[in-house]
Amino acid sequence: MRVIVTGGAGFIGSALVRHLVIERGAEVLNIDAMTYAGNLASLRDVAGRANYRFLKADICDSAAMAQAFADFRPERVMHLAAESHVDRSITGAADFIRTNVIGTFTLLEAARSHWEGLETAAREAFRFLHVSTDEVYGSLGTEGLFAETTPYDPSSPYSASKASSDHLAKAWHRTYGLPVVVSNCSNNYGPYHFPEKLIPLTILNALAGQALPVYGKGENVRDWLYVEDHARALDLIAARGRVGETYNVGGRNERRNIDVVRRICAVLDELRPGAAPREELIAFVADRPGHDARYAIDASRLEGELGWRAQEDFDSGIAKTVAWYLDNAWWWEPLRERYAGERLGLRAG
Ligand code: NAD
């Protein structure tokens, strides 16, 4: 199986590349532009393998994409390259529109032109998995879950750009017949996560004895999924998902942000006892503009049709994650020098 993974130097992309190359023995071409979020250190375990290749290229570059498809002749595309941080999208949305919308369009066109040139059997087997987020559905109240049929209602420039790209992917299926499948996943966490997002930022600030910023009152709820569970889900959806369909991915692990931060403090206090409980470092800060109250996923289609189950619950996954950061300072120390946790995404005034 020859698979193009875009964004394979990012957080989820690198977990997927490790899964495909090491566990599944697939031949992988990782296409990544290496923005601030791309990190080849996350691919150290696959870098020397014969079934892994890396191409530094921008998915908005149509000539480079056409060349990559012609050279590698993929049987499957798994598209993860994106600008992914909501706060950055509030500070400046241009890169999000460019990569997430124009980049997805460019990649769909490259895939279509490659797919149209295939023999019948190869055309039928070809898959384009578009990887997206549950944030496209907007915000839930205290009850209910996002289903695949929930209407789109994105709040942030990030989620609006992802919603646009989901519509493009579906339209390329309906209009041109390209065998597209879409996945919408809840918040991920785990090893190799860039320390601008809540969980790695909290772990590293707590370890350094620095303030632990919590937006608003910390009552926003997210449905957390361990990144390796997501990688397995993506592999299954690309292999066996129904063409033209959407699959929601989530671990049934809803937590308020404040409880996530407290849990990390408790695990760290146990593994690396400090002078005072780390909870004392919690600092409530101005809320994110347009902050969605609650996300929660109904993953029953993925579980029922494809037999997927999350292997980690939040407590087991967070314990593994904290332990990983304690053992892998070589990976995150250079990133902390480049980004020390400055607040992003506040509107002026
Ligand atoms: P990430 O920010 O860690 O990684 C994104 C990767 O894409 C980086 O390696 C970056 O260099 C690359 N990239 C950015 N612009 C590019 C371009 N123009 N051309 C080629 N490569 C480019 O993101 P992530 O958290 O790993 O998310 C991966 C995908 O999963 C995204 O599409 C995101 O929307 C989606 N997703 C993320 C989450 C989450 O919790 N992180 C949840 C659901 C869905």
mmCIF file of C-alpha atoms and ligand atoms in Angstrom:
data_model
loop_
_atom_site.group_PDB
_atom_site.id
_atom_site.type_symbol
_atom_site.label_atom_id
_atom_site.label_comp_id
_atom_site.label_asym_id
_atom_site.label_seq_id
_atom_site.Cartn_x
_atom_site.Cartn_y
_atom_site.Cartn_z
ATOM 1 C CA MET A 1 0.000 0.000 0.000
ATOM 2 C CA ARG A 2 1.483 3.347 -1.107
ATOM 3 C CA VAL A 3 0.129 6.200 1.010
ATOM 4 C CA ILE A 4 0.650 9.949 0.739
ATOM 5 C CA VAL A 5 0.292 11.554 4.166
ATOM 6 C CA THR A 6 0.176 15.362 4.171
ATOM 7 C CA GLY A 7 1.188 17.169 7.361
ATOM 8 C CA GLY A 8 3.095 14.104 8.536
ATOM 9 C CA ALA A 9 5.595 16.198 10.502
ATOM 10 C CA GLY A 10 2.814 17.572 12.717
ATOM 11 C CA PHE A 11 1.317 16.146 15.893
ATOM 12 C CA ILE A 12 -1.332 13.751 14.544
ATOM 13 C CA GLY A 13 0.378 13.301 11.176
ATOM 14 C CA SER A 14 3.577 12.020 12.803
ATOM 15 C CA ALA A 15 1.582 9.559 14.951
ATOM 16 C CA LEU A 16 -0.133 8.345 11.774
ATOM 17 C CA VAL A 17 3.157 8.033 9.866
ATOM 18 C CA ARG A 18 4.704 6.035 12.731
ATOM 19 C CA HIS A 19 1.627 3.778 12.775
ATOM 20 C CA LEU A 20 1.592 3.216 9.003
ATOM 21 C CA VAL A 21 5.347 2.734 8.574
ATOM 22 C CA ILE A 22 6.121 0.687 11.700
ATOM 23 C CA GLU A 23 2.901 -1.185 12.561
ATOM 24 C CA ARG A 24 1.398 -1.579 9.085
ATOM 25 C CA GLY A 25 4.459 -1.768 6.844
ATOM 26 C CA ALA A 26 2.904 0.703 4.359
ATOM 27 C CA GLU A 27 5.045 2.718 1.954
ATOM 28 C CA VAL A 28 4.593 6.310 3.023
ATOM 29 C CA LEU A 29 5.405 9.599 1.324
ATOM 30 C CA ASN A 30 5.117 12.372 3.905
ATOM 31 C CA ILE A 31 4.475 15.766 2.281
ATOM 32 C CA ASP A 32 4.958 18.648 4.697
ATOM 33 C CA ALA A 33 5.870 22.327 4.248
ATOM 34 C CA MET A 34 7.545 22.426 7.675
ATOM 35 C CA THR A 35 5.779 25.403 9.226
ATOM 36 C CA TYR A 36 6.414 26.220 12.906
ATOM 37 C CA ALA A 37 4.279 23.128 13.716
ATOM 38 C CA GLY A 38 6.292 20.666 11.619
ATOM 39 C CA ASN A 39 9.070 18.803 13.395
ATOM 40 C CA LEU A 40 11.192 16.068 11.833
ATOM 41 C CA ALA A 41 12.380 15.039 15.319
ATOM 42 C CA SER A 42 8.900 13.498 15.742
ATOM 43 C CA LEU A 43 9.784 11.111 12.893
ATOM 44 C CA ARG A 44 13.119 9.941 14.281
ATOM 45 C CA ASP A 45 11.775 6.363 14.637
ATOM 46 C CA VAL A 46 10.883 6.064 10.936
ATOM 47 C CA ALA A 47 13.476 8.322 9.273
ATOM 48 C CA GLY A 48 15.894 5.576 8.226
ATOM 49 C CA ARG A 49 13.310 3.027 7.066
ATOM 50 C CA ALA A 50 13.135 1.946 3.424
ATOM 51 C CA ASN A 51 9.329 2.320 3.363
ATOM 52 C CA TYR A 52 9.397 5.993 4.419
ATOM 53 C CA ARG A 53 10.073 9.081 2.282
ATOM 54 C CA PHE A 54 9.801 12.782 3.023
ATOM 55 C CA LEU A 55 9.031 15.605 0.589
ATOM 56 C CA LYS A 56 9.254 19.183 1.816
ATOM 57 C CA ALA A 57 6.529 20.874 -0.213
ATOM 58 C CA ASP A 58 3.549 23.165 0.194
ATOM 59 C CA ILE A 59 0.140 21.653 -0.582
ATOM 60 C CA CYS A 60 -0.784 24.968 -2.264
ATOM 61 C CA ASP A 61 1.938 24.347 -4.885
ATOM 62 C CA SER A 62 0.008 22.605 -7.670
ATOM 63 C CA ALA A 63 3.091 21.759 -9.757
ATOM 64 C CA ALA A 64 4.839 20.142 -6.764
ATOM 65 C CA MET A 65 1.668 18.173 -5.917
ATOM 66 C CA ALA A 66 1.256 16.946 -9.519
ATOM 67 C CA GLN A 67 4.898 15.838 -9.557
ATOM 68 C CA ALA A 68 4.541 14.046 -6.204
ATOM 69 C CA PHE A 69 1.495 12.090 -7.421
ATOM 70 C CA ALA A 70 3.216 11.227 -10.720
ATOM 71 C CA ASP A 71 6.410 10.034 -8.997
ATOM 72 C CA PHE A 72 4.888 8.167 -6.042
ATOM 73 C CA ARG A 73 1.633 6.907 -7.615
ATOM 74 C CA PRO A 74 -0.291 6.659 -4.311
ATOM 75 C CA GLU A 75 -3.118 4.217 -3.732
ATOM 76 C CA ARG A 76 -4.320 6.295 -0.810
ATOM 77 C CA VAL A 77 -4.067 9.921 0.322
ATOM 78 C CA MET A 78 -4.484 10.891 3.985
ATOM 79 C CA HIS A 79 -4.724 14.655 4.174
ATOM 80 C CA LEU A 80 -3.791 16.205 7.524
ATOM 81 C CA ALA A 81 -1.717 19.261 6.529
ATOM 82 C CA ALA A 82 -3.369 22.309 8.029
ATOM 83 C CA GLU A 83 -2.982 25.334 10.199
ATOM 84 C CA SER A 84 -4.483 23.902 13.377
ATOM 85 C CA HIS A 85 -4.395 26.333 16.310
ATOM 86 C CA VAL A 86 -7.602 28.291 17.009
ATOM 87 C CA ASP A 87 -5.805 31.092 18.888
ATOM 88 C CA ARG A 88 -3.429 31.680 15.966
ATOM 89 C CA SER A 89 -6.423 31.823 13.605
ATOM 90 C CA ILE A 90 -7.927 34.624 15.709
ATOM 91 C CA THR A 91 -4.666 36.595 15.608
ATOM 92 C CA GLY A 92 -4.345 36.127 11.825
ATOM 93 C CA ALA A 93 -6.577 33.996 9.601
ATOM 94 C CA ALA A 94 -4.762 34.375 6.255
ATOM 95 C CA ASP A 95 -2.566 31.266 6.574
ATOM 96 C CA PHE A 96 -5.628 29.253 7.618
ATOM 97 C CA ILE A 97 -7.590 30.237 4.517
ATOM 98 C CA ARG A 98 -4.559 29.619 2.331
ATOM 99 C CA THR A 99 -3.520 26.193 3.602
ATOM 100 C CA ASN A 100 -6.817 24.766 4.810
ATOM 101 C CA VAL A 101 -9.000 25.974 1.927
ATOM 102 C CA ILE A 102 -6.738 26.650 -1.086
ATOM 103 C CA GLY A 103 -4.331 23.885 -0.088
ATOM 104 C CA THR A 104 -7.119 21.311 0.213
ATOM 105 C CA PHE A 105 -8.517 22.417 -3.153
ATOM 106 C CA THR A 106 -5.067 22.086 -4.751
ATOM 107 C CA LEU A 107 -4.544 18.628 -3.286
ATOM 108 C CA LEU A 108 -8.013 17.460 -4.359
ATOM 109 C CA GLU A 109 -7.259 18.570 -7.908
ATOM 110 C CA ALA A 110 -3.897 16.766 -7.934
ATOM 111 C CA ALA A 111 -5.582 13.625 -6.559
ATOM 112 C CA ARG A 112 -8.390 13.847 -9.116
ATOM 113 C CA SER A 113 -6.067 14.166 -12.055
ATOM 114 C CA HIS A 114 -3.988 11.185 -10.813
ATOM 115 C CA TRP A 115 -7.125 9.113 -10.080
ATOM 116 C CA GLU A 116 -8.686 9.797 -13.491
ATOM 117 C CA GLY A 117 -5.600 8.317 -15.140
ATOM 118 C CA LEU A 118 -5.773 4.989 -13.236
ATOM 119 C CA GLU A 119 -7.035 1.628 -14.530
ATOM 120 C CA THR A 120 -10.554 0.632 -13.371
ATOM 121 C CA ALA A 121 -9.512 -1.612 -10.455
ATOM 122 C CA ALA A 122 -7.040 0.957 -9.139
ATOM 123 C CA ARG A 123 -9.634 3.726 -9.506
ATOM 124 C CA GLU A 124 -12.084 1.716 -7.411
ATOM 125 C CA ALA A 125 -9.525 0.972 -4.700
ATOM 126 C CA PHE A 126 -8.188 4.549 -4.472
ATOM 127 C CA ARG A 127 -9.146 6.573 -1.360
ATOM 128 C CA PHE A 128 -8.741 10.210 -0.351
ATOM 129 C CA LEU A 129 -9.236 10.615 3.414
ATOM 130 C CA HIS A 130 -9.830 14.215 4.421
ATOM 131 C CA VAL A 131 -9.019 14.626 8.130
ATOM 132 C CA SER A 132 -11.049 17.230 9.969
ATOM 133 C CA THR A 133 -12.295 18.361 13.338
ATOM 134 C CA ASP A 134 -15.497 18.270 15.390
ATOM 135 C CA GLU A 135 -15.167 22.062 15.718
ATOM 136 C CA VAL A 136 -16.987 22.402 12.370
ATOM 137 C CA TYR A 137 -20.208 21.548 14.223
ATOM 138 C CA GLY A 138 -19.976 24.594 16.520
ATOM 139 C CA SER A 139 -20.832 24.424 20.204
ATOM 140 C CA LEU A 140 -23.076 22.123 22.250
ATOM 141 C CA GLY A 141 -25.077 23.020 25.358
ATOM 142 C CA THR A 142 -24.855 20.790 28.412
ATOM 143 C CA GLU A 143 -26.682 17.928 26.659
ATOM 144 C CA GLY A 144 -26.310 16.043 23.371
ATOM 145 C CA LEU A 145 -23.532 14.798 21.116
ATOM 146 C CA PHE A 146 -22.248 15.676 17.639
ATOM 147 C CA ALA A 147 -23.464 13.122 15.081
ATOM 148 C CA GLU A 148 -22.360 12.936 11.441
ATOM 149 C CA THR A 149 -25.687 14.600 10.577
ATOM 150 C CA THR A 150 -25.211 17.617 12.885
ATOM 151 C CA PRO A 151 -25.387 20.812 10.775
ATOM 152 C CA TYR A 152 -22.157 22.742 10.333
ATOM 153 C CA ASP A 153 -21.941 25.894 12.494
ATOM 154 C CA PRO A 154 -18.263 26.849 12.926
ATOM 155 C CA SER A 155 -17.277 29.647 15.332
ATOM 156 C CA SER A 156 -13.578 30.419 14.772
ATOM 157 C CA PRO A 157 -11.589 31.266 11.644
ATOM 158 C CA TYR A 158 -9.900 27.861 12.121
ATOM 159 C CA SER A 159 -13.125 25.858 12.272
ATOM 160 C CA ALA A 160 -14.663 27.881 9.429
ATOM 161 C CA SER A 161 -11.635 27.101 7.230
ATOM 162 C CA LYS A 162 -11.871 23.400 8.118
ATOM 163 C CA ALA A 163 -15.627 23.429 7.400
ATOM 164 C CA SER A 164 -14.875 24.916 3.963
ATOM 165 C CA SER A 165 -12.348 22.204 3.244
ATOM 166 C CA ASP A 166 -14.803 19.465 4.324
ATOM 167 C CA HIS A 167 -17.354 20.845 1.855
ATOM 168 C CA LEU A 168 -14.764 20.886 -0.921
ATOM 169 C CA ALA A 169 -13.801 17.271 -0.211
ATOM 170 C CA LYS A 170 -17.450 16.132 -0.275
ATOM 171 C CA ALA A 171 -18.110 18.136 -3.465
ATOM 172 C CA TRP A 172 -15.131 16.502 -5.223
ATOM 173 C CA HIS A 173 -16.793 13.182 -4.499
ATOM 174 C CA ARG A 174 -20.298 14.184 -5.584
ATOM 175 C CA THR A 175 -19.217 16.106 -8.669
ATOM 176 C CA TYR A 176 -16.213 14.172 -9.949
ATOM 177 C CA GLY A 177 -16.652 10.798 -8.243
ATOM 178 C CA LEU A 178 -13.304 11.038 -6.415
ATOM 179 C CA PRO A 179 -13.477 8.348 -3.670
ATOM 180 C CA VAL A 180 -13.403 10.699 -0.676
ATOM 181 C CA VAL A 181 -14.066 9.847 2.978
ATOM 182 C CA VAL A 182 -14.145 12.545 5.686
ATOM 183 C CA SER A 183 -13.339 12.125 9.382
ATOM 184 C CA ASN A 184 -14.194 14.641 12.112
ATOM 185 C CA CYS A 185 -12.351 14.108 15.369
ATOM 186 C CA SER A 186 -12.451 15.613 18.835
ATOM 187 C CA ASN A 187 -9.446 17.126 20.664
ATOM 188 C CA ASN A 188 -6.328 14.992 20.599
ATOM 189 C CA TYR A 189 -3.526 14.770 23.135
ATOM 190 C CA GLY A 190 -0.424 12.635 23.586
ATOM 191 C CA PRO A 191 3.328 12.565 22.822
ATOM 192 C CA TYR A 192 4.945 15.005 20.328
ATOM 193 C CA HIS A 193 2.248 17.679 20.822
ATOM 194 C CA PHE A 194 3.488 21.230 20.158
ATOM 195 C CA PRO A 195 3.471 23.077 23.499
ATOM 196 C CA GLU A 196 1.025 25.804 22.479
ATOM 197 C CA LYS A 197 -2.015 23.581 23.101
ATOM 198 C CA LEU A 198 -3.602 23.202 26.551
ATOM 199 C CA ILE A 199 -2.238 19.822 27.630
ATOM 200 C CA PRO A 200 1.454 20.074 26.653
ATOM 201 C CA LEU A 201 1.575 23.749 27.690
ATOM 202 C CA THR A 202 0.186 22.839 31.119
ATOM 203 C CA ILE A 203 2.615 19.949 31.572
ATOM 204 C CA LEU A 204 5.676 22.015 30.669
ATOM 205 C CA ASN A 205 4.651 25.153 32.574
ATOM 206 C CA ALA A 206 3.843 23.079 35.651
ATOM 207 C CA LEU A 207 7.203 21.331 35.406
ATOM 208 C CA ALA A 208 8.938 24.731 35.210
ATOM 209 C CA GLY A 209 6.917 26.164 38.118
ATOM 210 C CA GLN A 210 5.261 28.710 35.798
ATOM 211 C CA ALA A 211 1.654 29.954 35.804
ATOM 212 C CA LEU A 212 -0.936 27.601 34.288
ATOM 213 C CA PRO A 213 -3.254 29.798 32.223
ATOM 214 C CA VAL A 214 -6.883 28.637 32.100
ATOM 215 C CA TYR A 215 -9.262 30.542 29.806
ATOM 216 C CA GLY A 216 -12.363 32.058 31.444
ATOM 217 C CA LYS A 217 -13.483 29.889 34.351
ATOM 218 C CA GLY A 218 -12.153 26.679 32.832
ATOM 219 C CA GLU A 219 -15.654 25.315 32.341
ATOM 220 C CA ASN A 220 -15.417 24.656 28.595
ATOM 221 C CA VAL A 221 -15.736 20.945 27.920
ATOM 222 C CA ARG A 222 -13.708 18.978 25.357
ATOM 223 C CA ASP A 223 -13.917 15.281 24.460
ATOM 224 C CA TRP A 224 -10.305 14.070 24.660
ATOM 225 C CA LEU A 225 -8.794 11.353 22.474
ATOM 226 C CA TYR A 226 -5.318 9.845 22.775
ATOM 227 C CA VAL A 227 -3.507 10.526 19.501
ATOM 228 C CA GLU A 228 -2.567 6.887 18.800
ATOM 229 C CA ASP A 229 -6.246 5.915 19.031
ATOM 230 C CA HIS A 230 -6.918 8.567 16.381
ATOM 231 C CA ALA A 231 -4.148 7.229 14.121
ATOM 232 C CA ARG A 232 -5.676 3.740 14.250
ATOM 233 C CA ALA A 233 -9.116 5.177 13.520
ATOM 234 C CA LEU A 234 -7.810 7.054 10.467
ATOM 235 C CA ASP A 235 -6.187 3.922 9.086
ATOM 236 C CA LEU A 236 -9.463 1.992 9.504
ATOM 237 C CA ILE A 237 -11.625 4.743 7.996
ATOM 238 C CA ALA A 238 -9.344 5.068 4.964
ATOM 239 C CA ALA A 239 -9.259 1.298 4.473
ATOM 240 C CA ARG A 240 -12.888 0.396 5.135
ATOM 241 C CA GLY A 241 -14.987 3.568 5.456
ATOM 242 C CA ARG A 242 -17.844 4.035 3.003
ATOM 243 C CA VAL A 243 -16.990 6.393 0.164
ATOM 244 C CA GLY A 244 -18.729 9.776 0.365
ATOM 245 C CA GLU A 245 -19.404 9.352 4.101
ATOM 246 C CA THR A 246 -18.285 11.124 7.252
ATOM 247 C CA TYR A 247 -17.036 9.313 10.356
ATOM 248 C CA ASN A 248 -16.910 11.049 13.725
ATOM 249 C CA VAL A 249 -13.999 10.052 15.967
ATOM 250 C CA GLY A 250 -14.037 10.549 19.736
ATOM 251 C CA GLY A 251 -13.119 8.725 22.902
ATOM 252 C CA ARG A 252 -16.160 9.404 25.120
ATOM 253 C CA ASN A 253 -13.879 11.284 27.497
ATOM 254 C CA GLU A 254 -15.497 14.619 28.211
ATOM 255 C CA ARG A 255 -13.635 16.819 30.674
ATOM 256 C CA ARG A 256 -13.848 20.467 31.717
ATOM 257 C CA ASN A 257 -10.594 22.306 31.003
ATOM 258 C CA ILE A 258 -10.088 23.041 34.694
ATOM 259 C CA ASP A 259 -10.348 19.322 35.492
ATOM 260 C CA VAL A 260 -7.808 18.512 32.761
ATOM 261 C CA VAL A 261 -5.355 20.976 34.289
ATOM 262 C CA ARG A 262 -5.959 19.681 37.830
ATOM 263 C CA ARG A 263 -5.438 16.087 36.691
ATOM 264 C CA ILE A 264 -2.118 16.974 35.058
ATOM 265 C CA CYS A 265 -1.030 18.698 38.288
ATOM 266 C CA ALA A 266 -1.944 15.615 40.310
ATOM 267 C CA VAL A 267 -0.035 13.237 37.997
ATOM 268 C CA LEU A 268 3.031 15.497 38.005
ATOM 269 C CA ASP A 269 2.926 15.903 41.802
ATOM 270 C CA GLU A 270 2.989 12.124 42.039
ATOM 271 C CA LEU A 271 5.759 11.520 39.468
ATOM 272 C CA ARG A 272 7.900 14.582 40.326
ATOM 273 C CA PRO A 273 6.950 15.813 43.810
ATOM 274 C CA GLY A 274 7.533 19.564 44.168
ATOM 275 C CA ALA A 275 7.627 21.942 47.151
ATOM 276 C CA ALA A 276 3.931 22.874 46.776
ATOM 277 C CA PRO A 277 0.950 21.344 44.971
ATOM 278 C CA ARG A 278 1.084 22.470 41.330
ATOM 279 C CA GLU A 279 -2.624 23.343 41.355
ATOM 280 C CA GLU A 280 -1.537 26.543 43.106
ATOM 281 C CA LEU A 281 -0.038 27.669 39.775
ATOM 282 C CA ILE A 282 -3.473 27.825 38.071
ATOM 283 C CA ALA A 283 -4.232 31.353 36.793
ATOM 284 C CA PHE A 284 -7.603 32.218 35.256
ATOM 285 C CA VAL A 285 -7.107 34.514 32.243
ATOM 286 C CA ALA A 286 -9.326 36.354 29.734
ATOM 287 C CA ASP A 287 -11.501 33.941 27.781
ATOM 288 C CA ARG A 288 -10.930 33.155 24.081
ATOM 289 C CA PRO A 289 -13.209 35.240 21.821
ATOM 290 C CA GLY A 290 -16.017 33.046 20.449
ATOM 291 C CA HIS A 291 -14.982 30.188 22.773
ATOM 292 C CA ASP A 292 -17.208 27.149 22.126
ATOM 293 C CA ALA A 293 -18.728 25.849 25.374
ATOM 294 C CA ARG A 294 -18.750 22.115 24.795
ATOM 295 C CA TYR A 295 -17.770 19.484 22.234
ATOM 296 C CA ALA A 296 -18.769 15.828 22.553
ATOM 297 C CA ILE A 297 -18.678 13.140 19.901
ATOM 298 C CA ASP A 298 -21.015 10.293 19.091
ATOM 299 C CA ALA A 299 -18.580 7.774 17.573
ATOM 300 C CA SER A 300 -21.124 4.972 17.221
ATOM 301 C CA ARG A 301 -20.879 4.826 13.392
ATOM 302 C CA LEU A 302 -17.113 4.248 13.586
ATOM 303 C CA GLU A 303 -17.516 1.754 16.430
ATOM 304 C CA GLY A 304 -20.474 -0.107 14.900
ATOM 305 C CA GLU A 305 -19.418 -0.248 11.239
ATOM 306 C CA LEU A 306 -15.664 -0.522 11.576
ATOM 307 C CA GLY A 307 -15.272 -2.036 15.049
ATOM 308 C CA TRP A 308 -12.990 0.741 16.343
ATOM 309 C CA ARG A 309 -12.590 1.270 20.096
ATOM 310 C CA ALA A 310 -10.403 3.778 21.901
ATOM 311 C CA GLN A 311 -7.746 1.851 23.819
ATOM 312 C CA GLU A 312 -6.965 4.667 26.259
ATOM 313 C CA ASP A 313 -9.337 6.447 28.588
ATOM 314 C CA PHE A 314 -8.439 9.938 29.762
ATOM 315 C CA ASP A 315 -6.715 8.886 32.986
ATOM 316 C CA SER A 316 -4.529 6.218 31.347
ATOM 317 C CA GLY A 317 -3.757 8.458 28.357
ATOM 318 C CA ILE A 318 -2.842 11.489 30.434
ATOM 319 C CA ALA A 319 -0.574 9.423 32.695
ATOM 320 C CA LYS A 320 1.268 8.122 29.597
ATOM 321 C CA THR A 321 1.477 11.620 28.152
ATOM 322 C CA VAL A 322 2.909 13.250 31.277
ATOM 323 C CA ALA A 323 5.453 10.425 31.609
ATOM 324 C CA TRP A 324 6.433 10.889 27.942
ATOM 325 C CA TYR A 325 7.132 14.613 28.429
ATOM 326 C CA LEU A 326 9.198 13.846 31.529
ATOM 327 C CA ASP A 327 11.304 11.337 29.565
ATOM 328 C CA ASN A 328 11.660 13.320 26.338
ATOM 329 C CA ALA A 329 13.021 16.771 27.128
ATOM 330 C CA TRP A 330 15.290 16.358 24.048
ATOM 331 C CA TRP A 331 12.146 16.758 21.928
ATOM 332 C CA TRP A 332 10.452 19.721 23.638
ATOM 333 C CA GLU A 333 13.324 21.820 24.995
ATOM 334 C CA PRO A 334 14.217 23.338 21.572
ATOM 335 C CA LEU A 335 10.527 24.140 20.991
ATOM 336 C CA ARG A 336 10.205 25.960 24.317
ATOM 337 C CA GLU A 337 13.117 28.166 23.277
ATOM 338 C CA ARG A 338 11.174 29.143 20.129
ATOM 339 C CA TYR A 339 7.753 29.420 21.776
ATOM 340 C CA ALA A 340 7.528 29.951 25.545
ATOM 341 C CA GLY A 341 3.745 30.045 25.872
ATOM 342 C CA GLU A 342 2.929 33.684 25.059
ATOM 343 C CA ARG A 343 -0.810 34.367 24.913
ATOM 344 C CA LEU A 344 -2.209 34.429 21.374
ATOM 345 C CA GLY A 345 -5.689 35.043 20.001
ATOM 346 C CA LEU A 346 -6.950 38.036 21.992
ATOM 347 C CA ARG A 347 -8.717 40.750 20.043
ATOM 348 C CA ALA A 348 -7.166 44.202 20.377
ATOM 349 C CA GLY A 349 -9.056 46.401 22.877
HETATM 350 P P1 NAD B 1 -0.238 20.350 13.512
HETATM 351 O O1 NAD B 1 -0.414 21.846 13.513
HETATM 352 O O2 NAD B 1 0.495 19.703 14.632
HETATM 353 O O3 NAD B 1 0.482 19.888 12.167
HETATM 354 C C1 NAD B 1 0.143 20.398 10.912
HETATM 355 C C2 NAD B 1 1.236 19.990 9.930
HETATM 356 O O4 NAD B 1 0.872 20.491 8.628
HETATM 357 C C3 NAD B 1 2.606 20.586 10.269
HETATM 358 O O5 NAD B 1 3.595 19.581 10.177
HETATM 359 C C4 NAD B 1 2.808 21.653 9.205
HETATM 360 O O6 NAD B 1 4.174 21.864 8.868
HETATM 361 C C5 NAD B 1 2.007 21.087 8.041
HETATM 362 N N1 NAD B 1 1.551 22.150 7.119
HETATM 363 C C6 NAD B 1 0.956 23.336 7.432
HETATM 364 N N2 NAD B 1 0.721 24.042 6.312
HETATM 365 C C7 NAD B 1 1.138 23.281 5.274
HETATM 366 C C8 NAD B 1 1.143 23.459 3.862
HETATM 367 N N3 NAD B 1 0.664 24.591 3.294
HETATM 368 N N4 NAD B 1 1.637 22.472 3.081
HETATM 369 C C9 NAD B 1 2.130 21.333 3.642
HETATM 370 N N5 NAD B 1 2.179 21.125 4.975
HETATM 371 C C10 NAD B 1 1.682 22.071 5.771
HETATM 372 O O7 NAD B 1 -1.722 19.767 13.371
HETATM 373 P P2 NAD B 1 -2.362 18.463 14.048
HETATM 374 O O8 NAD B 1 -2.834 18.812 15.409
HETATM 375 O O9 NAD B 1 -1.439 17.315 13.847
HETATM 376 O O10 NAD B 1 -3.648 18.285 13.140
HETATM 377 C C11 NAD B 1 -3.580 17.525 11.917
HETATM 378 C C12 NAD B 1 -4.937 17.556 11.242
HETATM 379 O O11 NAD B 1 -5.937 17.023 12.108
HETATM 380 C C13 NAD B 1 -5.411 18.971 10.878
HETATM 381 O O12 NAD B 1 -6.046 18.910 9.624
HETATM 382 C C14 NAD B 1 -6.399 19.325 11.970
HETATM 383 O O13 NAD B 1 -7.363 20.229 11.499
HETATM 384 C C15 NAD B 1 -6.981 17.968 12.287
HETATM 385 N N6 NAD B 1 -7.462 17.777 13.671
HETATM 386 C C16 NAD B 1 -6.686 18.112 14.742
HETATM 387 C C17 NAD B 1 -7.165 17.872 16.033
HETATM 388 C C18 NAD B 1 -6.322 18.152 17.258
HETATM 389 O O14 NAD B 1 -6.796 18.001 18.379
HETATM 390 N N7 NAD B 1 -5.054 18.537 17.111
HETATM 391 C C19 NAD B 1 -8.424 17.310 16.228
HETATM 392 C C20 NAD B 1 -9.187 16.990 15.093
HETATM 393 C C21 NAD B 1 -8.698 17.217 13.828
#
